[in-house]
mmCIF file of C-alpha atoms in Angstrom:
data_model
loop_
_atom_site.group_PDB
_atom_site.id
_atom_site.type_symbol
_atom_site.label_atom_id
_atom_site.label_comp_id
_atom_site.label_asym_id
_atom_site.label_seq_id
_atom_site.Cartn_x
_atom_site.Cartn_y
_atom_site.Cartn_z
ATOM 1 C CA MET W 711 8.405 -5.911 -18.533
ATOM 2 C CA ALA W 712 7.791 -3.666 -15.540
ATOM 3 C CA SER W 713 9.996 -5.356 -12.946
ATOM 4 C CA GLU W 714 12.994 -4.643 -10.785
ATOM 5 C CA GLU W 715 15.202 -6.014 -13.524
ATOM 6 C CA ALA W 716 13.616 -3.791 -16.168
ATOM 7 C CA SER W 717 16.241 -2.267 -18.409
ATOM 8 C CA ARG W 718 14.411 0.986 -18.993
ATOM 9 C CA SER W 719 16.738 3.880 -18.275
ATOM 10 C CA PRO W 720 15.705 5.915 -15.208
ATOM 11 C CA ARG W 721 13.902 9.163 -15.864
ATOM 12 C CA ARG W 722 15.847 12.340 -15.337
ATOM 13 C CA SER W 723 14.971 14.242 -12.205
ATOM 14 C CA ARG W 724 13.563 17.708 -12.626
ATOM 15 C CA ARG W 725 16.099 20.447 -12.134
ATOM 16 C CA GLU W 726 15.269 23.074 -9.566
ATOM 17 C CA PRO W 727 15.588 26.756 -10.545
ATOM 18 C CA GLU W 728 18.896 28.301 -9.568
ATOM 19 C CA GLY W 729 18.973 29.654 -6.047
ATOM 20 C CA ARG W 730 16.171 27.369 -4.859
ATOM 21 C CA ALA W 731 16.891 24.399 -2.598
ATOM 22 C CA PRO W 732 15.801 20.987 -3.924
ATOM 23 C CA ARG W 733 12.348 19.982 -2.717
ATOM 24 C CA GLN W 734 12.374 17.552 0.185
ATOM 25 C CA ASP W 735 10.441 14.390 -0.547
ATOM 26 C CA LYS W 736 7.311 13.924 1.510
ATOM 27 C CA TYR W 737 5.578 10.616 2.115
ATOM 28 C CA SER W 738 1.818 10.398 2.601
ATOM 29 C CA VAL W 739 0.639 7.183 4.269
ATOM 30 C CA LEU W 740 -2.907 6.174 3.369
ATOM 31 C CA LEU W 741 -4.537 4.082 6.120
ATOM 32 C CA PRO W 742 -8.024 2.817 5.190
ATOM 33 C CA THR W 743 -9.732 1.540 8.347
ATOM 34 C CA TYR W 744 -12.812 -0.428 9.278
ATOM 35 C CA ASN W 745 -13.164 -1.671 12.867
ATOM 36 C CA GLU W 746 -9.514 -1.091 13.797
ATOM 37 C CA ARG W 747 -10.046 0.588 17.175
ATOM 38 C CA GLU W 748 -7.439 -1.535 18.980
ATOM 39 C CA ASN W 749 -4.861 -1.545 16.191
ATOM 40 C CA LEU W 750 -4.931 2.085 15.075
ATOM 41 C CA PRO W 751 -3.075 3.665 18.047
ATOM 42 C CA LEU W 752 -0.316 1.065 17.771
ATOM 43 C CA ILE W 753 0.236 1.351 14.025
ATOM 44 C CA VAL W 754 0.230 5.149 14.204
ATOM 45 C CA TRP W 755 2.755 5.126 17.058
ATOM 46 C CA LEU W 756 5.021 2.767 15.101
ATOM 47 C CA LEU W 757 4.735 4.927 11.979
ATOM 48 C CA VAL W 758 5.560 8.132 13.843
ATOM 49 C CA LYS W 759 8.512 6.429 15.563
ATOM 50 C CA SER W 760 9.904 5.050 12.304
ATOM 51 C CA PHE W 761 9.569 8.327 10.400
ATOM 52 C CA SER W 762 10.927 10.456 13.246
ATOM 53 C CA GLU W 763 13.981 8.263 13.812
ATOM 54 C CA SER W 764 14.731 8.221 10.077
ATOM 55 C CA GLY W 765 14.230 11.972 9.611
ATOM 56 C CA ILE W 766 11.569 11.402 6.947
ATOM 57 C CA ASN W 767 8.974 14.077 6.138
ATOM 58 C CA TYR W 768 5.546 12.467 6.432
ATOM 59 C CA GLU W 769 1.827 12.651 7.032
ATOM 60 C CA ILE W 770 -0.648 9.895 7.918
ATOM 61 C CA ILE W 771 -4.107 10.060 6.362
ATOM 62 C CA ILE W 772 -6.745 7.895 8.054
ATOM 63 C CA ILE W 773 -9.737 7.021 5.873
ATOM 64 C CA ASP W 774 -12.317 5.444 8.158
ATOM 65 C CA ASP W 775 -15.374 3.960 6.483
ATOM 66 C CA GLY W 776 -17.979 4.424 9.195
ATOM 67 C CA SER W 777 -16.567 1.837 11.609
ATOM 68 C CA PRO W 778 -19.197 0.913 14.211
ATOM 69 C CA ASP W 779 -16.533 0.068 16.846
ATOM 70 C CA GLY W 780 -15.436 3.678 17.443
ATOM 71 C CA THR W 781 -12.343 3.727 15.237
ATOM 72 C CA ARG W 782 -13.175 7.276 14.194
ATOM 73 C CA ASP W 783 -13.188 8.462 17.828
ATOM 74 C CA VAL W 784 -9.745 6.945 18.312
ATOM 75 C CA ALA W 785 -8.494 8.637 15.139
ATOM 76 C CA GLU W 786 -9.759 12.005 16.393
ATOM 77 C CA GLN W 787 -7.783 11.545 19.608
ATOM 78 C CA LEU W 788 -4.645 10.625 17.666
ATOM 79 C CA GLU W 789 -5.069 13.770 15.568
ATOM 80 C CA LYS W 790 -5.024 15.820 18.787
ATOM 81 C CA ILE W 791 -2.036 13.955 20.232
ATOM 82 C CA TYR W 792 0.276 14.108 17.211
ATOM 83 C CA GLY W 793 -1.094 17.245 15.540
ATOM 84 C CA SER W 794 -3.329 17.767 12.533
ATOM 85 C CA ASP W 795 -0.276 18.421 10.347
ATOM 86 C CA LYS W 796 0.859 14.822 10.846
ATOM 87 C CA ILE W 797 -2.415 12.930 11.391
ATOM 88 C CA LEU W 798 -5.286 13.756 9.049
ATOM 89 C CA LEU W 799 -8.645 12.087 9.620
ATOM 90 C CA ARG W 800 -10.671 12.040 6.411
ATOM 91 C CA PRO W 801 -13.651 9.743 7.149
ATOM 92 C CA ARG W 802 -16.447 8.463 4.922
ATOM 93 C CA GLU W 803 -19.939 7.449 5.928
ATOM 94 C CA LYS W 804 -19.738 3.782 4.903
ATOM 95 C CA LYS W 805 -17.596 1.115 3.203
ATOM 96 C CA LEU W 806 -17.137 2.131 -0.429
ATOM 97 C CA GLY W 807 -14.212 -0.008 -1.524
ATOM 98 C CA LEU W 808 -10.431 0.115 -1.274
ATOM 99 C CA GLY W 809 -9.825 1.887 -4.575
ATOM 100 C CA THR W 810 -12.171 4.746 -3.736
ATOM 101 C CA ALA W 811 -10.562 4.987 -0.285
ATOM 102 C CA TYR W 812 -7.208 5.614 -1.950
ATOM 103 C CA ILE W 813 -8.751 8.186 -4.286
ATOM 104 C CA HIS W 814 -10.337 9.926 -1.295
ATOM 105 C CA GLY W 815 -7.060 9.896 0.623
ATOM 106 C CA MET W 816 -5.003 11.198 -2.305
ATOM 107 C CA LYS W 817 -7.261 14.248 -2.584
ATOM 108 C CA HIS W 818 -5.879 15.315 0.780
ATOM 109 C CA ALA W 819 -2.291 14.062 0.357
ATOM 110 C CA THR W 820 0.429 16.704 0.090
ATOM 111 C CA GLY W 821 3.317 14.252 -0.358
ATOM 112 C CA ASN W 822 4.932 13.427 -3.690
ATOM 113 C CA TYR W 823 5.081 9.763 -2.683
ATOM 114 C CA ILE W 824 2.205 7.624 -1.407
ATOM 115 C CA ILE W 825 2.559 4.636 0.915
ATOM 116 C CA ILE W 826 -0.332 2.196 1.208
ATOM 117 C CA MET W 827 -0.499 -0.365 3.995
ATOM 118 C CA ASP W 828 -2.923 -2.161 6.270
ATOM 119 C CA ALA W 829 -3.843 -0.691 9.636
ATOM 120 C CA ASP W 830 -4.079 -4.076 11.394
ATOM 121 C CA LEU W 831 -0.342 -4.358 12.261
ATOM 122 C CA SER W 832 0.304 -7.006 9.608
ATOM 123 C CA HIS W 833 2.639 -4.520 7.874
ATOM 124 C CA HIS W 834 5.411 -3.229 10.121
ATOM 125 C CA PRO W 835 6.532 0.365 9.480
ATOM 126 C CA LYS W 836 10.167 -0.644 10.064
ATOM 127 C CA PHE W 837 10.288 -1.687 6.394
ATOM 128 C CA ILE W 838 9.336 1.770 5.090
ATOM 129 C CA PRO W 839 12.900 3.220 5.213
ATOM 130 C CA GLU W 840 13.969 0.180 3.150
ATOM 131 C CA PHE W 841 11.207 0.931 0.621
ATOM 132 C CA ILE W 842 12.466 4.500 0.342
ATOM 133 C CA ARG W 843 16.100 3.432 -0.080
ATOM 134 C CA LYS W 844 15.098 0.915 -2.740
ATOM 135 C CA GLN W 845 13.091 3.522 -4.645
ATOM 136 C CA LYS W 846 15.981 5.970 -4.670
ATOM 137 C CA GLU W 847 18.558 3.335 -5.651
ATOM 138 C CA GLY W 848 16.643 2.282 -8.756
ATOM 139 C CA ASN W 849 14.492 5.367 -9.336
ATOM 140 C CA PHE W 850 11.502 3.002 -9.321
ATOM 141 C CA ASP W 851 7.916 4.086 -9.918
ATOM 142 C CA ILE W 852 6.648 1.512 -7.421
ATOM 143 C CA VAL W 853 8.235 -0.418 -4.562
ATOM 144 C CA SER W 854 6.254 -3.424 -3.382
ATOM 145 C CA GLY W 855 6.685 -5.446 -0.217
ATOM 146 C CA THR W 856 6.978 -9.139 -0.994
ATOM 147 C CA ARG W 857 6.330 -12.157 1.211
ATOM 148 C CA TYR W 858 7.618 -14.564 -1.426
ATOM 149 C CA LYS W 859 11.167 -13.435 -2.156
ATOM 150 C CA GLY W 860 14.437 -13.335 -0.234
ATOM 151 C CA ASN W 861 13.870 -13.451 3.510
ATOM 152 C CA GLY W 862 10.220 -12.417 3.245
ATOM 153 C CA GLY W 863 7.613 -14.570 4.934
ATOM 154 C CA VAL W 864 4.220 -14.975 6.583
ATOM 155 C CA TYR W 865 3.686 -15.519 10.306
ATOM 156 C CA GLY W 866 0.544 -16.408 12.251
ATOM 157 C CA TRP W 867 -1.464 -17.962 9.416
ATOM 158 C CA ASP W 868 -2.795 -21.496 9.572
ATOM 159 C CA LEU W 869 -1.965 -23.970 6.800
ATOM 160 C CA LYS W 870 -5.259 -23.335 4.964
ATOM 161 C CA ARG W 871 -4.649 -19.585 4.720
ATOM 162 C CA LYS W 872 -1.074 -20.117 3.533
ATOM 163 C CA ILE W 873 -2.202 -22.547 0.838
ATOM 164 C CA ILE W 874 -4.883 -20.115 -0.373
ATOM 165 C CA SER W 875 -2.385 -17.238 -0.564
ATOM 166 C CA ARG W 876 0.372 -19.259 -2.217
ATOM 167 C CA GLY W 877 -2.087 -20.846 -4.624
ATOM 168 C CA ALA W 878 -3.585 -17.503 -5.619
ATOM 169 C CA ASN W 879 -0.139 -16.044 -6.203
ATOM 170 C CA PHE W 880 1.021 -19.101 -8.182
ATOM 171 C CA ILE W 881 -2.021 -19.124 -10.477
ATOM 172 C CA THR W 882 -1.688 -15.385 -11.004
ATOM 173 C CA GLN W 883 1.985 -15.707 -11.953
ATOM 174 C CA ILE W 884 1.170 -18.343 -14.575
ATOM 175 C CA LEU W 885 -1.810 -16.542 -16.116
ATOM 176 C CA LEU W 886 -0.681 -12.913 -15.998
ATOM 177 C CA ARG W 887 3.150 -12.959 -15.836
ATOM 178 C CA PRO W 888 3.145 -9.686 -13.931
ATOM 179 C CA GLY W 889 6.873 -9.250 -13.302
ATOM 180 C CA ALA W 890 6.483 -9.088 -9.512
ATOM 181 C CA SER W 891 6.617 -11.884 -6.934
ATOM 182 C CA ASP W 892 3.748 -10.832 -4.620
ATOM 183 C CA LEU W 893 0.577 -9.756 -6.400
ATOM 184 C CA THR W 894 -1.942 -9.794 -3.574
ATOM 185 C CA GLY W 895 0.066 -7.812 -1.034
ATOM 186 C CA SER W 896 -1.004 -4.307 -0.064
ATOM 187 C CA PHE W 897 2.183 -2.787 1.379
ATOM 188 C CA ARG W 898 3.595 -0.526 -1.331
ATOM 189 C CA LEU W 899 5.204 2.815 -2.123
ATOM 190 C CA TYR W 900 4.131 4.732 -5.252
ATOM 191 C CA ARG W 901 5.040 7.950 -6.918
ATOM 192 C CA LYS W 902 1.863 9.943 -6.406
ATOM 193 C CA GLU W 903 1.239 10.563 -10.098
ATOM 194 C CA VAL W 904 1.776 6.859 -10.851
ATOM 195 C CA LEU W 905 -0.802 5.769 -8.274
ATOM 196 C CA GLN W 906 -3.280 8.290 -9.653
ATOM 197 C CA LYS W 907 -2.805 6.943 -13.172
ATOM 198 C CA LEU W 908 -3.135 3.313 -12.101
ATOM 199 C CA ILE W 909 -6.313 3.900 -10.124
ATOM 200 C CA GLU W 910 -7.836 5.561 -13.179
ATOM 201 C CA LYS W 911 -7.101 2.380 -15.166
ATOM 202 C CA CYS W 912 -8.218 -0.176 -12.577
ATOM 203 C CA VAL W 913 -11.767 -1.524 -12.547
ATOM 204 C CA SER W 914 -11.473 -4.306 -9.944
ATOM 205 C CA LYS W 915 -12.723 -4.210 -6.372
ATOM 206 C CA GLY W 916 -11.822 -6.069 -3.214
ATOM 207 C CA TYR W 917 -8.726 -8.266 -3.111
ATOM 208 C CA VAL W 918 -8.309 -8.286 -6.901
ATOM 209 C CA PHE W 919 -7.652 -4.549 -6.836
ATOM 210 C CA GLN W 920 -4.058 -4.853 -5.603
ATOM 211 C CA MET W 921 -3.323 -7.501 -8.206
ATOM 212 C CA GLU W 922 -4.711 -5.394 -11.036
ATOM 213 C CA MET W 923 -2.570 -2.436 -9.938
ATOM 214 C CA ILE W 924 0.610 -4.416 -10.645
ATOM 215 C CA VAL W 925 -0.718 -5.835 -13.908
ATOM 216 C CA ARG W 926 -1.665 -2.349 -15.155
ATOM 217 C CA ALA W 927 1.739 -1.049 -14.032
ATOM 218 C CA ARG W 928 3.373 -3.631 -16.290
ATOM 219 C CA GLN W 929 1.174 -2.565 -19.209
ATOM 220 C CA LEU W 930 2.138 1.073 -18.710
ATOM 221 C CA ASN W 931 5.848 0.210 -18.428
ATOM 222 C CA TYR W 932 6.218 1.454 -14.872
ATOM 223 C CA THR W 933 9.220 0.038 -13.036
ATOM 224 C CA ILE W 934 8.764 -2.040 -9.891
ATOM 225 C CA GLY W 935 11.283 -2.690 -7.133
ATOM 226 C CA GLU W 936 10.682 -5.243 -4.391
ATOM 227 C CA VAL W 937 11.608 -5.400 -0.698
ATOM 228 C CA PRO W 938 11.193 -8.652 1.267
ATOM 229 C CA ILE W 939 8.866 -8.153 4.247
ATOM 230 C CA SER W 940 7.561 -10.172 7.175
ATOM 231 C CA PHE W 941 3.766 -10.318 7.146
ATOM 232 C CA VAL W 942 2.262 -10.966 10.587
ATOM 233 C CA ASP W 943 -1.393 -11.911 10.987
ATOM 234 C CA ARG W 944 -3.570 -9.451 12.893
ATOM 235 C CA VAL W 945 -3.643 -9.697 16.698
ATOM 236 C CA TYR W 946 -6.854 -7.717 17.256
ATOM 237 C CA GLY W 947 -10.060 -7.889 15.241
ATOM 238 C CA GLU W 948 -11.164 -10.294 12.565
ATOM 239 C CA SER W 949 -9.827 -10.942 9.075
ATOM 240 C CA LYS W 950 -12.030 -9.596 6.302
ATOM 241 C CA LEU W 951 -11.143 -12.515 3.991
ATOM 242 C CA GLY W 952 -14.061 -14.899 3.501
ATOM 243 C CA GLY W 953 -15.613 -17.222 0.963
ATOM 244 C CA ASN W 954 -17.173 -14.393 -1.015
ATOM 245 C CA GLU W 955 -13.810 -12.650 -1.330
ATOM 246 C CA ILE W 956 -12.164 -15.839 -2.626
ATOM 247 C CA VAL W 957 -14.863 -16.292 -5.295
ATOM 248 C CA SER W 958 -14.537 -12.625 -6.273
ATOM 249 C CA PHE W 959 -10.765 -13.039 -6.522
ATOM 250 C CA LEU W 960 -11.071 -15.978 -8.930
ATOM 251 C CA LYS W 961 -13.613 -14.123 -11.076
ATOM 252 C CA GLY W 962 -11.411 -11.049 -11.163
ATOM 253 C CA LEU W 963 -8.342 -13.107 -12.054
ATOM 254 C CA LEU W 964 -10.113 -14.653 -15.031
ATOM 255 C CA THR W 965 -11.356 -11.217 -16.126
ATOM 256 C CA LEU W 966 -7.811 -9.829 -16.035
ATOM 257 C CA PHE W 967 -6.502 -12.843 -17.941
ATOM 258 C CA ALA W 968 -9.099 -12.269 -20.654
ATOM 259 C CA THR W 969 -8.576 -8.523 -20.929
ATOM 260 C CA THR W 970 -4.828 -7.983 -20.476
#
C-alpha cells in the first residue's frame, strides 16, 4: 500500500558524472487563483520569507483564471517586486478546473519538485521546510499535509463545515482504503514526474480531484509521507465550497469506489 509505512525500498538516487556538483533541488510552487486579490500578496510574502530563511531554491507560479477582482494586476506587481525569476504569472482566460491549472503550471515549472497549496492563507508556508525534510528522510514520492493526524487540526470552521469534512474523509477511508489520513487536503509536495503521471491518470474534477490523486498514487505504488498541519479558514474572500461541490464529491467518490 502506498503509505508512509510502505516497506518498498527507496529508489537509488541518480549518480552525477564525475567532476560535476550534485544538482540542487528546486521547488516550484503552483498557486491557482480566482478572486484572491487580498490574499495573494500575503501568501507570496510568507512563501518568499520561508524559502529565503531556509535557503531553499524556489519559484512561485501563479495561475490566475481570469479573476474579475483584479488578482492578475496584483500578481503582475508582485512579479515586478520579487523578480520574474522567482514569481511567474501564467494566467488563463477563465476557470478551467484545478487539474488543468496544475498541468498549465507544470509546463512552466523548472523545479524537480512541485508544491501545491491554496492561495487563500489556509495553508501556511512554515510547514514547507517540514515537507522537504520528510521527503528526504523517507525518499517519498509524495508528502501530504494532514489535518487528521498528530497535532494537525482545523481552525475557523463552524461545526457544519467540520462535520462535512470529517464525514467525507471517514467515508472515503472506508470505501477506498487509500493509505493516507487526509484525502481532501490540497497542501502537498510531489516529485515532478510523479505529479505528471498522476494527472495523466486522473479523470475527476473539483474537490474529488485531490482525493483521486492519492487513490491513483496507491495504485501505482508511489510512497506517501505525511506532515501534520494546521488548516486555518480564509480571512478574505469567500469559500468556493457549496452544495453543488458536495454533490459532485459524493458522485465522484462512488465512481472511484466502482472503478478502483
